Amino acid sequence: MRRAFALARRDRGAAAALQHRAVTVVVSAYFRADYATAAVTAAYPGSAIAAATVSARAGDRTVDGDARVVSFESGRLARLTDGVVLARAGDTVALCAATTSRDYDASSAIKGFVPLMVDYRERSYAKGKIPSTFPRREGAPKEREILAMRVIDRATRPLFAKEYAREIMLQCVVMASDGGEDPGVLCVNGASAALMASSIPWRGPVGACRVAAFATADGDGDGYEFVVSPSDAVNEDADFTLFYAGNEGRALMIEAQANRRGVPEAVVARALRRAHDAVRELLPPQLELAEKIGKPKSPLPPPLVTKAMKEKMYDVAKARILSLYEEHIQDKHERGRKMAELQAQVIEEIINDHADWVSESNADEALLGSAYFQTCARVMRERVLDDGVRVDGRGVRDLRALDGVTGGMPVVHGSALFERGNTQALATVTLGSLEDQQRLDNLTGPTSKRLMLHYSFPSFSVNETGGGRGISRREVGHGALAEKSLLAVFPEETTFPFAVRVNAETLESNGSPPLAAVCS
């Protein structure tokens, strides 16, 4: 995927030659004019609407009608909210809100952690339906909603300044759905627009879209044509689908899936290029919206862990950290124990031997501890890039020891154990009839699925306490990733009329347990 994206960037100049198959995007941003804007501004003079008109015509074929309008409206609804946008794509409507806490969280600033929370909900009334639950109202988030939360998080989190260190919450509520397009894509764009209109410092905007690739005899060059923002019906027939989020110059989040035939790497590169060109067209309306009604951004506090602290820690600890890495300790817990012992030694040495500097820079144990972990990461990165050696002694192209065994678990329909280094996963398979397939109650997309992969990540797999309080968002997301990998080789219903449930239990974790779940 990285190489494909590099090809996409290198070959961007060739995009003009592919334009006749592209989904063209025309942006027209307008304020206090046209349809709903006049009614909105009559009662709320500070409101505005920005819109991007998306033509969905690919080649000689029209997909999802002649045009689709993506618009961002602010100023009429939820006026007490820091940043709020009513995002529309066709007749799909989502309310996206961005709020922040007044309280400064020093511990998050020291750790370099962005305290971001995302909540995404699809209301049943959005498609004119009463919930089928016993209390007749929406309950806990469904799997689809959790996956959308993770997508919005991954697309927006990299652009927050870690110095801000105040709780941030993005809330997206799908209020209407025409069933033509995934509302999760709209909510990434809506959340971005809400952040742009808010007082929260954020290096946005971002845009998001889906791209579907179809093999065709008269496609461009490699025999594939592309559709931007396909409907779910179009998406299901695609040979390759891509969910892409990015800003003007960078990719921020990529999810992709191919059918059992797979696609050439050049097609992936073209899809990435096409997606990036499409999301760039969704940025100007957000910028205009922010210019018209955006609130002044809150100032960023100075970083608690200063550059001087990082450089002092690097000068004092680099040689000893490098010496520890050169031991090539295979056990992650043993390596962690030694790193913690070294941390205590180095911090004590700096406090005792550099007391004047500590006093002048207002350094303490917590700040120096954060500087220590950043130094560890810096030394490790330099060692990998300069010497080509990873922390456990492997080269950049060396694999950890692999092992796998089938069977071994009685009674169950099937089982297998897979190991890669210190990562271990046990998978069991249960075969059922079509009546056992999972029924899906979503606004868009399929209504059922025969392959279900349920991923578990218990705390004992990393020798920690806690957990056991239900399914985490991480488990849902990693399970969906592994399930997507297996779908490409799962038999069609006509040849295999059964439902299959795979349980992937992570027993040890030292990197990429979802990939171990796929292999097991």
XYZ file of C-alpha atoms in Angstrom:
520
model
C 0.000 0.000 0.000
C 2.856 2.421 0.818
C 4.500 1.720 -2.508
C 1.188 2.165 -4.291
C 0.688 5.546 -2.646
C 4.213 6.543 -3.652
C 3.370 5.595 -7.239
C 0.208 7.675 -6.991
C 2.138 10.745 -5.905
C 4.819 10.240 -8.544
C 2.307 9.770 -11.336
C -0.056 12.591 -10.381
C 0.978 14.493 -13.476
C -0.650 11.798 -15.607
C -4.071 12.405 -14.049
C -5.171 14.688 -16.891
C -4.939 11.824 -19.356
C -7.425 9.848 -17.243
C -9.958 12.622 -16.807
C -12.595 11.293 -19.221
C -13.205 8.338 -16.899
C -13.005 10.370 -13.710
C -15.915 11.472 -11.600
C -15.688 15.222 -12.005
C -16.166 17.454 -8.974
C -17.225 21.083 -9.332
C -17.259 23.285 -6.235
C -19.503 26.312 -5.855
C -19.338 27.919 -2.438
C -22.038 30.476 -1.805
C -23.324 32.416 1.186
C -26.631 34.216 1.859
C -27.912 33.181 -1.530
C -29.794 30.334 -3.220
C -32.333 27.880 -1.858
C -32.146 27.248 1.894
C -29.606 29.988 2.582
C -32.135 32.791 2.126
C -34.521 31.268 4.659
C -31.744 30.509 7.106
C -30.142 33.942 7.065
C -33.484 35.718 7.404
C -33.824 34.467 10.964
C -30.152 33.840 11.713
C -27.958 36.448 10.001
C -24.733 34.756 11.158
C -25.458 31.511 9.380
C -23.960 30.243 6.165
C -23.978 27.353 3.732
C -21.088 26.077 1.671
C -21.691 23.457 -0.979
C -19.775 21.242 -3.341
C -21.714 19.964 -6.338
C -20.502 16.486 -7.216
C -21.202 15.145 -10.681
C -21.374 11.365 -10.664
C -20.916 10.695 -14.361
C -18.165 8.246 -15.250
C -17.404 8.024 -18.948
C -20.623 7.442 -20.872
C -22.366 5.903 -17.875
C -24.323 7.849 -15.284
C -24.011 6.653 -11.714
C -26.453 7.714 -8.972
C -28.049 10.402 -11.105
C -26.513 13.417 -12.768
C -25.251 15.287 -9.704
C -24.920 15.078 -5.959
C -24.556 18.117 -3.716
C -22.425 17.994 -0.577
C -23.178 21.011 1.616
C -22.180 22.266 5.060
C -24.643 24.517 6.895
C -24.013 26.252 10.197
C -25.797 28.875 12.264
C -29.356 27.586 12.421
C -29.160 24.459 14.627
C -27.437 23.796 17.966
C -26.249 27.389 18.313
C -24.761 26.856 21.784
C -22.288 24.329 20.410
C -18.701 25.454 19.863
C -18.656 24.166 16.286
C -21.616 22.547 14.538
C -22.422 21.746 10.930
C -25.434 20.222 9.226
C -23.835 18.173 6.456
C -25.850 17.020 3.445
C -25.120 14.701 0.548
C -28.182 14.336 -1.606
C -30.963 13.548 0.876
C -28.581 12.161 3.507
C -28.284 14.584 6.435
C -25.981 14.429 9.462
C -25.502 16.834 12.342
C -21.817 17.044 13.278
C -20.703 18.851 16.434
C -17.278 19.644 17.913
C -16.927 20.584 21.575
C -14.038 20.969 23.991
C -13.496 21.112 27.719
C -12.419 24.234 29.606
C -10.074 22.227 31.820
C -6.440 21.778 30.857
C -5.231 18.188 31.309
C -1.559 18.461 32.215
C -1.059 14.688 32.280
C -2.180 14.415 28.637
C 0.163 17.256 27.669
C 3.085 15.535 29.376
C 2.322 12.200 27.716
C 1.727 13.813 24.310
C -1.766 12.312 24.166
C -4.722 13.951 22.405
C -7.831 13.335 24.576
C -10.191 12.970 21.609
C -13.527 11.139 21.794
C -15.762 10.386 18.814
C -19.408 9.351 18.908
C -21.342 8.418 15.756
C -24.997 7.371 15.804
C -27.477 6.385 13.114
C -31.046 7.156 14.136
C -33.720 4.745 12.953
C -35.996 7.638 12.043
C -33.406 8.555 9.401
C -34.987 5.926 7.154
C -38.529 6.143 8.530
C -38.332 3.151 10.832
C -39.139 2.454 14.481
C -36.337 0.503 16.218
C -37.026 -3.200 16.579
C -35.613 -3.316 20.134
C -37.897 -4.051 23.097
C -37.905 -0.429 24.393
C -38.308 0.788 20.786
C -35.333 3.125 20.907
C -31.683 2.958 19.860
C -29.367 1.228 22.302
C -25.638 0.638 22.440
C -23.680 1.486 19.279
C -23.840 -1.146 16.557
C -20.714 -2.542 14.942
C -21.143 -0.287 11.928
C -21.384 2.778 14.169
C -18.243 1.796 16.076
C -16.332 1.370 12.823
C -17.468 4.833 11.707
C -16.249 6.293 15.013
C -12.832 4.792 14.421
C -12.689 6.149 10.868
C -13.552 9.690 12.003
C -10.971 9.424 14.795
C -8.192 8.258 12.467
C -8.956 10.954 9.892
C -8.972 13.867 12.357
C -6.619 12.921 15.213
C -3.282 13.501 13.391
C -4.108 17.187 12.879
C -4.658 18.086 16.544
C -1.828 19.811 18.402
C -0.728 17.689 21.351
C -0.083 20.839 23.374
C -3.811 21.656 23.446
C -4.464 18.916 26.034
C -8.148 19.605 26.556
C -10.830 16.987 26.084
C -12.291 17.169 22.575
C -15.456 15.429 21.488
C -16.838 14.946 17.998
C -20.469 13.860 17.834
C -22.184 12.901 14.583
C -25.874 12.033 14.346
C -27.301 10.759 11.064
C -30.782 12.300 10.830
C -31.831 11.318 7.317
C -30.573 8.762 4.834
C -31.555 8.307 1.216
C -29.765 4.943 1.175
C -27.588 6.059 -1.690
C -24.284 6.532 0.067
C -22.514 5.595 3.284
C -23.311 8.352 5.822
C -20.006 7.605 7.573
C -18.178 9.260 4.680
C -20.366 12.350 4.989
C -19.700 12.522 8.728
C -15.916 12.618 8.240
C -16.424 15.707 6.077
C -19.009 17.129 8.478
C -16.775 16.615 11.517
C -13.959 18.386 9.684
C -16.224 21.332 8.832
C -17.444 21.513 12.454
C -13.866 21.676 13.702
C -13.080 24.408 11.185
C -16.033 26.467 12.468
C -15.140 25.919 16.137
C -12.605 27.581 18.424
C -10.606 24.347 18.687
C -7.109 24.701 17.192
C -6.860 22.143 14.414
C -4.733 21.895 11.283
C -7.613 21.043 8.959
C -9.659 20.729 6.884
C -9.832 17.160 5.611
C -12.010 15.525 3.000
C -13.189 11.938 2.638
C -14.658 9.870 -0.167
C -15.076 6.353 -1.464
C -13.720 5.156 -4.801
C -14.821 1.971 -6.561
C -12.833 0.320 -9.368
C -14.413 -1.876 -12.038
C -12.695 -4.143 -14.529
C -13.872 -3.282 -18.020
C -12.734 -4.105 -21.504
C -12.468 -0.455 -22.514
C -10.991 0.915 -19.266
C -8.010 3.251 -19.194
C -4.731 1.452 -19.845
C -4.976 -1.353 -17.332
C -8.650 -2.127 -18.009
C -10.247 -0.461 -14.975
C -12.555 2.499 -14.571
C -13.329 4.350 -11.371
C -16.411 5.806 -9.712
C -16.090 8.383 -6.940
C -18.754 8.346 -4.191
C -20.509 5.186 -5.409
C -23.783 4.015 -3.936
C -23.787 0.834 -1.876
C -25.324 -1.067 -4.783
C -22.495 0.055 -7.059
C -19.942 -0.590 -4.333
C -20.983 -4.223 -3.889
C -20.255 -4.997 -7.546
C -16.827 -3.334 -7.530
C -13.569 -5.243 -7.956
C -11.790 -2.856 -5.586
C -13.088 -0.280 -3.097
C -11.208 2.437 -1.285
C -12.194 4.651 1.647
C -9.804 7.594 1.644
C -9.389 10.670 3.833
C -6.773 13.346 3.326
C -5.989 17.034 3.218
C -4.443 19.189 0.516
C -1.152 17.348 0.361
C -1.308 14.185 2.469
C -3.218 10.969 2.985
C -4.533 10.611 6.531
C -6.588 7.407 6.481
C -6.893 4.575 3.957
C -9.114 1.507 4.014
C -9.240 -0.802 1.011
C -10.793 -4.085 -0.042
C -10.607 -6.190 -3.206
C -12.610 -9.162 -4.419
C -11.136 -12.626 -4.838
C -9.516 -11.746 -8.162
C -7.493 -8.929 -6.648
C -6.231 -5.919 -8.603
C -2.795 -4.876 -9.909
C -0.720 -2.464 -7.862
C -1.026 0.153 -10.609
C -4.813 0.144 -10.147
C -4.390 0.800 -6.414
C -2.090 3.715 -7.240
C -4.642 5.178 -9.673
C -7.444 4.773 -7.128
C -5.394 6.613 -4.504
C -4.674 9.419 -6.930
C -8.311 9.666 -7.971
C -9.469 9.700 -4.338
C -6.976 12.387 -3.381
C -8.059 14.598 -6.265
C -11.692 14.172 -5.174
C -11.167 15.010 -1.490
C -9.244 18.150 -2.381
C -12.424 19.491 -3.955
C -14.214 19.211 -0.605
C -11.748 21.500 1.182
C -12.536 24.994 -0.252
C -16.180 25.029 0.990
C -14.975 24.231 4.497
C -12.385 26.995 4.359
C -14.985 29.501 3.160
C -17.406 28.421 5.869
C -14.710 28.938 8.503
C -13.818 32.318 7.033
C -17.422 33.527 7.172
C -18.584 32.252 10.554
C -15.630 30.450 12.156
C -14.767 31.363 15.738
C -11.299 32.636 16.673
C -9.060 29.700 17.491
C -7.988 29.220 21.101
C -4.293 29.892 21.644
C -2.066 26.907 22.181
C -0.215 26.767 25.486
C 3.558 26.314 25.313
C 4.649 22.664 25.358
C 5.408 21.366 28.842
C 8.168 19.095 27.545
C 10.427 21.669 25.934
C 12.993 21.194 23.202
C 15.735 21.877 25.759
C 14.498 18.998 27.934
C 14.455 16.624 24.956
C 17.979 17.615 23.896
C 19.339 17.323 27.458
C 17.821 13.862 27.813
C 19.153 12.858 24.386
C 22.692 13.968 25.273
C 22.663 12.204 28.636
C 20.807 8.985 27.782
C 21.486 8.244 24.114
C 24.566 6.054 24.585
C 22.974 3.970 27.354
C 19.693 3.523 25.477
C 21.612 2.449 22.383
C 23.626 -0.015 24.462
C 20.387 -1.487 25.837
C 18.951 -1.864 22.329
C 22.129 -3.585 21.167
C 21.434 -6.412 23.654
C 18.641 -7.463 21.234
C 16.345 -8.561 24.059
C 13.589 -10.717 22.587
C 11.193 -10.662 25.552
C 9.227 -7.391 25.544
C 8.624 -7.479 29.318
C 12.309 -7.955 30.088
C 13.195 -5.126 27.728
C 10.527 -2.927 29.330
C 11.857 -3.679 32.810
C 15.389 -2.693 31.844
C 14.173 0.472 30.130
C 12.278 1.467 33.279
C 15.389 0.877 35.421
C 17.467 2.986 33.039
C 14.835 5.724 33.123
C 15.053 5.973 36.899
C 18.865 6.099 36.757
C 19.004 8.789 34.075
C 16.392 11.035 35.703
C 18.110 10.773 39.083
C 21.452 11.638 37.461
C 20.036 14.710 35.694
C 18.322 15.986 38.862
C 21.445 15.518 40.994
C 24.220 16.458 38.547
C 22.394 19.204 36.624
C 20.475 20.853 39.451
C 20.929 24.405 38.126
C 19.616 23.434 34.689
C 16.654 21.586 36.245
C 15.756 24.666 38.275
C 16.060 27.041 35.316
C 13.996 24.846 32.977
C 11.337 23.954 35.589
C 11.874 20.279 34.864
C 10.508 17.568 37.132
C 10.388 13.764 37.101
C 7.197 13.594 35.041
C 8.500 15.935 32.340
C 11.871 14.217 32.224
C 10.093 10.859 32.038
C 8.217 12.001 28.951
C 11.459 13.319 27.450
C 13.041 9.928 28.156
C 10.394 7.992 26.217
C 10.666 10.423 23.312
C 14.423 9.912 23.352
C 13.950 6.131 23.301
C 11.733 6.478 20.231
C 14.239 8.821 18.551
C 17.185 6.494 19.174
C 15.223 3.483 17.923
C 14.162 5.333 14.781
C 17.714 6.473 14.055
C 18.975 2.931 14.503
C 16.396 1.514 12.102
C 16.877 4.188 9.421
C 20.665 4.567 9.700
C 21.771 1.023 10.520
C 18.828 -1.030 9.277
C 18.517 -2.840 12.634
C 15.314 -3.112 14.650
C 15.010 -3.252 18.399
C 15.078 -7.064 18.564
C 18.091 -7.346 16.249
C 16.245 -8.132 13.018
C 16.954 -6.341 9.780
C 14.247 -4.330 8.073
C 13.410 -7.281 5.796
C 13.678 -10.076 8.366
C 10.566 -11.852 9.636
C 10.030 -13.167 13.125
C 9.845 -16.912 13.581
C 6.582 -18.312 12.225
C 4.701 -21.379 13.393
C 1.222 -22.775 12.921
C -0.669 -25.901 13.840
C -4.221 -27.025 13.067
C -6.555 -28.957 15.302
C -5.749 -29.510 18.935
C -9.026 -28.196 20.315
C -11.638 -30.923 20.936
C -15.367 -30.679 20.153
C -15.129 -27.494 18.076
C -15.683 -27.670 14.308
C -12.173 -26.475 13.550
C -9.226 -24.785 15.254
C -5.743 -23.506 14.509
C -2.919 -21.838 16.423
C -0.652 -19.289 14.748
C 2.512 -17.746 16.174
C 4.756 -14.971 14.903
C 7.494 -14.188 17.394
C 5.751 -13.320 20.659
C 2.366 -12.824 19.008
C 0.030 -15.801 19.292
C -3.563 -16.258 18.132
C -5.961 -19.187 18.477
C -8.847 -19.349 15.998
C -11.891 -21.590 16.123
C -14.450 -22.072 13.365
C -18.136 -22.854 13.824
C -20.298 -23.901 10.874
C -24.003 -23.088 10.803
C -26.976 -22.919 8.460
C -28.095 -19.800 6.617
C -30.519 -19.166 9.467
C -27.474 -18.478 11.650
C -26.177 -15.631 9.495
C -26.062 -12.226 11.133
C -28.935 -9.846 10.390
C -27.806 -6.256 9.957
C -30.054 -3.321 10.778
C -28.155 -0.462 9.156
C -29.225 2.598 7.200
C -27.245 1.474 4.148
C -25.278 -1.530 3.020
C -26.016 -5.258 3.146
C -28.799 -6.622 5.314
C -26.958 -9.773 6.413
C -23.584 -11.492 6.355
C -22.606 -15.148 6.395
C -18.997 -14.726 7.550
C -18.582 -13.392 11.071
C -15.120 -12.923 12.595
C -15.106 -12.020 16.268
C -11.758 -10.843 17.610
C -10.801 -10.861 21.288
C -7.880 -9.080 22.936
C -7.832 -10.028 26.644
C -5.537 -8.090 28.969
C -3.562 -11.213 29.912
C -2.163 -11.310 26.359
C 0.130 -8.419 27.351
C 0.479 -9.483 31.008
C -1.762 -6.710 32.315
C -4.775 -6.531 34.608
C -8.148 -5.039 33.721
C -10.547 -5.655 30.893
C -13.442 -8.068 30.982
C -16.029 -5.284 30.682
C -17.538 -6.069 27.335
C -16.329 -5.693 23.781
C -13.992 -2.765 23.194
C -14.023 -0.558 20.100
C -10.541 -1.807 19.357
C -11.735 -5.417 19.267
C -14.588 -4.482 16.932
C -12.270 -2.583 14.612
C -9.558 -5.234 14.500
C -12.164 -7.956 13.961
C -13.621 -6.057 11.006
C -10.135 -5.685 9.541
C -9.485 -9.413 9.767
C -12.959 -10.262 8.459
C -12.429 -8.044 5.437
C -9.233 -9.966 4.649
C -11.044 -13.311 4.624
C -14.073 -12.176 2.627
C -12.075 -12.235 -0.600
C -11.642 -16.023 -0.351
C -14.986 -16.875 1.253
C -17.133 -19.026 -1.091
C -20.282 -17.674 -2.714
C -23.639 -18.639 -1.230
C -24.585 -20.616 -4.352
C -21.680 -23.028 -3.828
C -21.476 -22.851 -0.024
C -24.918 -22.213 1.546
C -23.680 -21.959 5.131
C -22.873 -19.356 7.772
C -19.436 -19.385 9.417
C -18.345 -17.841 12.670
C -14.617 -17.433 13.375
C -13.446 -16.617 16.899
C -9.897 -15.254 17.027
C -8.472 -15.253 20.550
C -5.276 -13.242 21.036
C -3.187 -15.165 23.576
C 0.087 -13.219 23.259
C 0.616 -9.806 21.695
C 3.855 -8.234 20.550
C 2.713 -6.464 17.412
C -0.070 -6.811 14.820
C -2.421 -9.288 16.521
C -5.168 -8.670 13.876
C -2.796 -10.016 11.225
C -2.167 -13.049 13.400
C -5.945 -13.475 13.618
C -6.120 -13.570 9.805
C -3.346 -16.158 9.582
C -4.793 -18.354 12.332
